[in-house]
Amino acid sequence: AQTVTQSQPEMSVQEAETVTLSCTYDTSESDYYLFWYKQPPSRQMILVIRQEAYKQQNATENRFSVNFQKAAKSFSLKISDSQLGDAAMYFCAYRDQGAQKLVFGQGTRLTINP
Amino acid sequence: GAVVSQHPSWVICKSGTSVKIECRSLDFQATTMFWYRQFPKQSLMLMATSNEGSKATYEQGVEKDKFLINHASLTLSTLTVTSAHPEDSSFYICSASRERGYGYTFGSGTRLTVV
């Protein structure tokens, strides 16, 4: 079964600085999707960024970008110019191309220090 | 676009009663919806996958007779917690998939407290 591991339970960063959240996954599949979701204190899950495994180019959404290393099965999230509103739990998630359900990591709690 | 509405946002019920939680996709048709349970400071635990017009598929360890899921239309799925007990108190979240690979839109969650 596929697994997703986030090895950093908590991270903190100074406002305006850059932080990288780690995620590794285990799969024998070649086609799949990877996601980062944000869960702020409101507990609403918000899609931050997604990556198709067949694409070599790393996905980018404004201040959020990923470093997708398929061979290493690594999918880290970089947040540039951190803002107070970025404070949240961040979950890495995986889905097989042919499957329906998401597999979530344990989450990383990100704190932004003003 | 891609909005999922979940109601109620919080509910308190007495032990032994049943409570229904609704999940609606407002601006798209969701052939598949998912129900999660989340304990404090933990990740989301998938309870079941519901496909429109068919029986839900429950994850191992989830009591299907306690957590009844109905997906009668392309825009509505319901989770009914039957004969609720205090240990069922938790945060329940639904999500819906618009199309494969696109990603999932989540409801805002329901905090259930059983007293």
Short mmCIF file of N, CA, C and O in Angstrom, two decimals, chain A residues 33 35 37 39 42-47 50 52 89 91 95-102 104-107 109, chain B residues 32 34 36 38-44 46 49 51 59 91 93 97 99-104 106-108 111:
data_model
loop_
_atom_site.label_atom_id
_atom_site.label_comp_id
_atom_site.label_asym_id
_atom_site.label_seq_id
_atom_site.Cartn_x
_atom_site.Cartn_y
_atom_site.Cartn_z
N TYR A 33 -0.60 11.25 -8.79
CA TYR A 33 -0.70 12.67 -8.52
C TYR A 33 -0.26 12.94 -7.07
O TYR A 33 -0.49 12.13 -6.18
N PHE A 35 -0.20 16.11 -4.02
CA PHE A 35 -0.86 17.34 -3.62
C PHE A 35 -0.28 17.86 -2.31
O PHE A 35 0.19 17.08 -1.47
N TYR A 37 -1.97 20.21 0.70
CA TYR A 37 -3.15 20.88 1.21
C TYR A 37 -2.78 21.66 2.46
O TYR A 37 -1.92 21.25 3.24
N GLN A 39 -4.38 23.41 5.96
CA GLN A 39 -5.54 23.44 6.87
C GLN A 39 -5.29 24.50 7.94
O GLN A 39 -4.60 24.26 8.92
N SER A 42 -9.25 27.44 10.88
CA SER A 42 -10.67 27.22 10.56
C SER A 42 -10.95 25.76 10.22
O SER A 42 -12.11 25.34 10.19
N ARG A 43 -9.91 25.02 9.94
CA ARG A 43 -9.96 23.59 9.60
C ARG A 43 -10.50 23.31 8.19
O ARG A 43 -10.76 22.17 7.85
N GLN A 44 -10.66 24.35 7.39
CA GLN A 44 -11.04 24.17 6.00
C GLN A 44 -9.82 23.72 5.22
O GLN A 44 -8.79 24.37 5.23
N MET A 45 -9.92 22.60 4.54
CA MET A 45 -8.82 22.09 3.73
C MET A 45 -8.77 22.85 2.41
O MET A 45 -9.76 22.93 1.68
N ILE A 46 -7.59 23.38 2.11
CA ILE A 46 -7.42 24.19 0.91
C ILE A 46 -6.30 23.61 0.06
O ILE A 46 -5.20 23.36 0.57
N LEU A 47 -6.56 23.39 -1.22
CA LEU A 47 -5.53 22.88 -2.12
C LEU A 47 -4.51 23.97 -2.38
O LEU A 47 -4.85 25.07 -2.80
N ARG A 50 -0.60 21.07 -6.88
CA ARG A 50 -0.65 19.67 -7.25
C ARG A 50 0.37 19.41 -8.34
O ARG A 50 0.76 20.32 -9.09
N GLU A 52 1.49 16.37 -11.34
CA GLU A 52 1.31 15.09 -12.01
C GLU A 52 2.68 14.43 -12.13
O GLU A 52 3.65 15.09 -12.52
N MET A 89 -1.69 23.89 9.30
CA MET A 89 -1.20 22.52 9.11
C MET A 89 -1.10 22.29 7.62
O MET A 89 -2.00 22.67 6.85
N PHE A 91 -0.61 19.34 4.73
CA PHE A 91 -0.66 17.90 4.47
C PHE A 91 -0.23 17.61 3.05
O PHE A 91 -0.71 18.21 2.10
N ARG A 95 -2.14 10.21 -4.78
CA ARG A 95 -3.22 9.43 -5.36
C ARG A 95 -2.75 8.72 -6.61
O ARG A 95 -2.13 9.34 -7.49
N ASP A 96 -3.02 7.42 -6.69
CA ASP A 96 -2.74 6.68 -7.92
C ASP A 96 -3.57 7.25 -9.05
O ASP A 96 -4.67 7.72 -8.84
N GLN A 97 -3.08 7.15 -10.26
CA GLN A 97 -3.84 7.65 -11.40
C GLN A 97 -5.17 6.91 -11.53
O GLN A 97 -6.19 7.49 -11.85
N GLY A 98 -5.14 5.61 -11.25
CA GLY A 98 -6.35 4.83 -11.43
C GLY A 98 -7.21 4.71 -10.20
O GLY A 98 -8.26 4.07 -10.22
N ALA A 99 -6.80 5.31 -9.12
CA ALA A 99 -7.53 5.18 -7.86
C ALA A 99 -8.36 6.42 -7.61
O ALA A 99 -8.27 7.42 -8.31
N GLN A 100 -9.21 6.32 -6.59
CA GLN A 100 -10.05 7.44 -6.24
C GLN A 100 -9.57 8.17 -4.99
O GLN A 100 -9.68 9.39 -4.90
N LYS A 101 -9.07 7.43 -4.03
CA LYS A 101 -8.84 8.05 -2.74
C LYS A 101 -7.45 8.62 -2.58
O LYS A 101 -6.48 8.19 -3.20
N LEU A 102 -7.38 9.62 -1.72
CA LEU A 102 -6.12 10.25 -1.37
C LEU A 102 -5.50 9.54 -0.17
O LEU A 102 -6.21 9.10 0.73
N PHE A 104 -2.98 10.53 2.83
CA PHE A 104 -2.41 11.71 3.45
C PHE A 104 -1.20 11.39 4.31
O PHE A 104 -1.12 10.31 4.91
N GLY A 105 -0.29 12.35 4.39
CA GLY A 105 0.78 12.28 5.36
C GLY A 105 0.27 12.73 6.72
O GLY A 105 -0.90 13.11 6.88
N GLN A 106 1.17 12.72 7.69
CA GLN A 106 0.78 13.03 9.07
C GLN A 106 0.57 14.52 9.31
O GLN A 106 -0.03 14.92 10.30
N GLY A 107 1.11 15.34 8.42
CA GLY A 107 0.95 16.77 8.56
C GLY A 107 2.16 17.44 9.19
O GLY A 107 2.89 16.84 9.99
N ARG A 109 2.90 21.19 11.12
CA ARG A 109 2.32 22.44 11.61
C ARG A 109 3.33 23.56 11.38
O ARG A 109 4.45 23.52 11.91
N THR B 32 -18.09 11.06 -7.10
CA THR B 32 -17.49 10.41 -5.94
C THR B 32 -17.30 11.41 -4.82
O THR B 32 -16.82 12.52 -5.05
N PHE B 34 -16.11 11.63 -0.52
CA PHE B 34 -15.34 10.94 0.51
C PHE B 34 -15.68 11.50 1.88
O PHE B 34 -15.93 12.70 2.02
N TYR B 36 -14.20 11.75 5.83
CA TYR B 36 -13.03 11.61 6.68
C TYR B 36 -13.40 11.91 8.13
O TYR B 36 -14.34 12.66 8.42
N GLN B 38 -11.27 13.31 11.60
CA GLN B 38 -10.01 13.89 12.02
C GLN B 38 -10.02 14.13 13.52
O GLN B 38 -10.87 14.88 14.03
N PHE B 39 -9.08 13.51 14.20
CA PHE B 39 -8.90 13.74 15.62
C PHE B 39 -7.98 14.94 15.81
O PHE B 39 -7.21 15.29 14.90
N PRO B 40 -8.04 15.59 16.97
CA PRO B 40 -7.21 16.78 17.20
C PRO B 40 -5.74 16.54 16.91
O PRO B 40 -5.17 15.54 17.33
N LYS B 41 -5.18 17.47 16.16
CA LYS B 41 -3.75 17.47 15.83
C LYS B 41 -3.31 16.22 15.07
O LYS B 41 -2.14 15.86 15.11
N GLN B 42 -4.25 15.58 14.40
CA GLN B 42 -3.90 14.42 13.60
C GLN B 42 -4.32 14.62 12.15
O GLN B 42 -4.96 15.61 11.80
N SER B 43 -3.92 13.67 11.34
CA SER B 43 -4.24 13.75 9.92
C SER B 43 -5.67 13.29 9.67
O SER B 43 -6.38 12.86 10.60
N LEU B 44 -6.09 13.37 8.44
CA LEU B 44 -7.43 12.93 8.06
C LEU B 44 -7.42 11.41 7.88
O LEU B 44 -6.53 10.86 7.22
N LEU B 46 -9.53 8.43 6.26
CA LEU B 46 -10.63 8.14 5.35
C LEU B 46 -11.54 7.09 5.97
O LEU B 46 -11.09 6.03 6.41
N THR B 49 -15.70 5.81 0.88
CA THR B 49 -15.83 6.43 -0.44
C THR B 49 -17.24 6.16 -0.93
O THR B 49 -17.69 4.99 -0.92
N ASN B 51 -19.99 6.52 -4.02
CA ASN B 51 -20.25 6.77 -5.43
C ASN B 51 -21.75 6.91 -5.65
O ASN B 51 -22.54 6.15 -5.11
N GLU B 59 -13.64 1.86 4.64
CA GLU B 59 -12.27 1.47 4.97
C GLU B 59 -12.29 0.43 6.10
O GLU B 59 -13.25 0.34 6.88
N PHE B 91 -14.20 15.43 14.49
CA PHE B 91 -14.40 16.36 13.39
C PHE B 91 -14.53 15.54 12.12
O PHE B 91 -13.65 14.75 11.79
N ILE B 93 -15.15 15.43 7.98
CA ILE B 93 -14.97 16.25 6.78
C ILE B 93 -15.37 15.45 5.55
O ILE B 93 -15.02 14.27 5.44
N SER B 97 -14.75 14.88 -5.62
CA SER B 97 -13.83 14.91 -6.76
C SER B 97 -14.60 15.32 -8.00
O SER B 97 -15.62 14.72 -8.33
N GLU B 99 -13.16 15.63 -11.18
CA GLU B 99 -12.71 14.72 -12.23
C GLU B 99 -11.35 14.18 -11.83
O GLU B 99 -10.64 14.77 -11.02
N ARG B 100 -11.02 13.07 -12.40
CA ARG B 100 -9.79 12.38 -12.01
C ARG B 100 -8.57 13.28 -12.20
O ARG B 100 -8.39 13.89 -13.23
N GLY B 101 -7.78 13.30 -11.15
CA GLY B 101 -6.53 14.03 -11.22
C GLY B 101 -6.65 15.51 -10.95
O GLY B 101 -5.65 16.17 -10.73
N TYR B 102 -7.86 16.02 -10.95
CA TYR B 102 -8.01 17.46 -10.78
C TYR B 102 -7.74 17.88 -9.35
O TYR B 102 -7.26 18.96 -9.08
N GLY B 103 -8.04 17.00 -8.44
CA GLY B 103 -7.91 17.38 -7.04
C GLY B 103 -9.26 17.27 -6.38
O GLY B 103 -10.26 16.94 -7.01
N TYR B 104 -9.27 17.52 -5.14
CA TYR B 104 -10.46 17.33 -4.35
C TYR B 104 -10.83 18.62 -3.65
O TYR B 104 -9.96 19.34 -3.17
N PHE B 106 -12.87 20.20 -0.49
CA PHE B 106 -13.32 19.76 0.83
C PHE B 106 -14.42 20.66 1.37
O PHE B 106 -14.44 21.87 1.12
N GLY B 107 -15.31 20.04 2.14
CA GLY B 107 -16.28 20.80 2.91
C GLY B 107 -15.58 21.44 4.10
O GLY B 107 -14.41 21.14 4.38
N SER B 108 -16.30 22.28 4.80
CA SER B 108 -15.70 23.01 5.92
C SER B 108 -15.69 22.21 7.21
O SER B 108 -15.15 22.66 8.22
N ARG B 111 -18.12 19.54 13.44
CA ARG B 111 -17.65 19.12 14.76
C ARG B 111 -18.81 18.47 15.49
O ARG B 111 -19.80 19.13 15.80
#
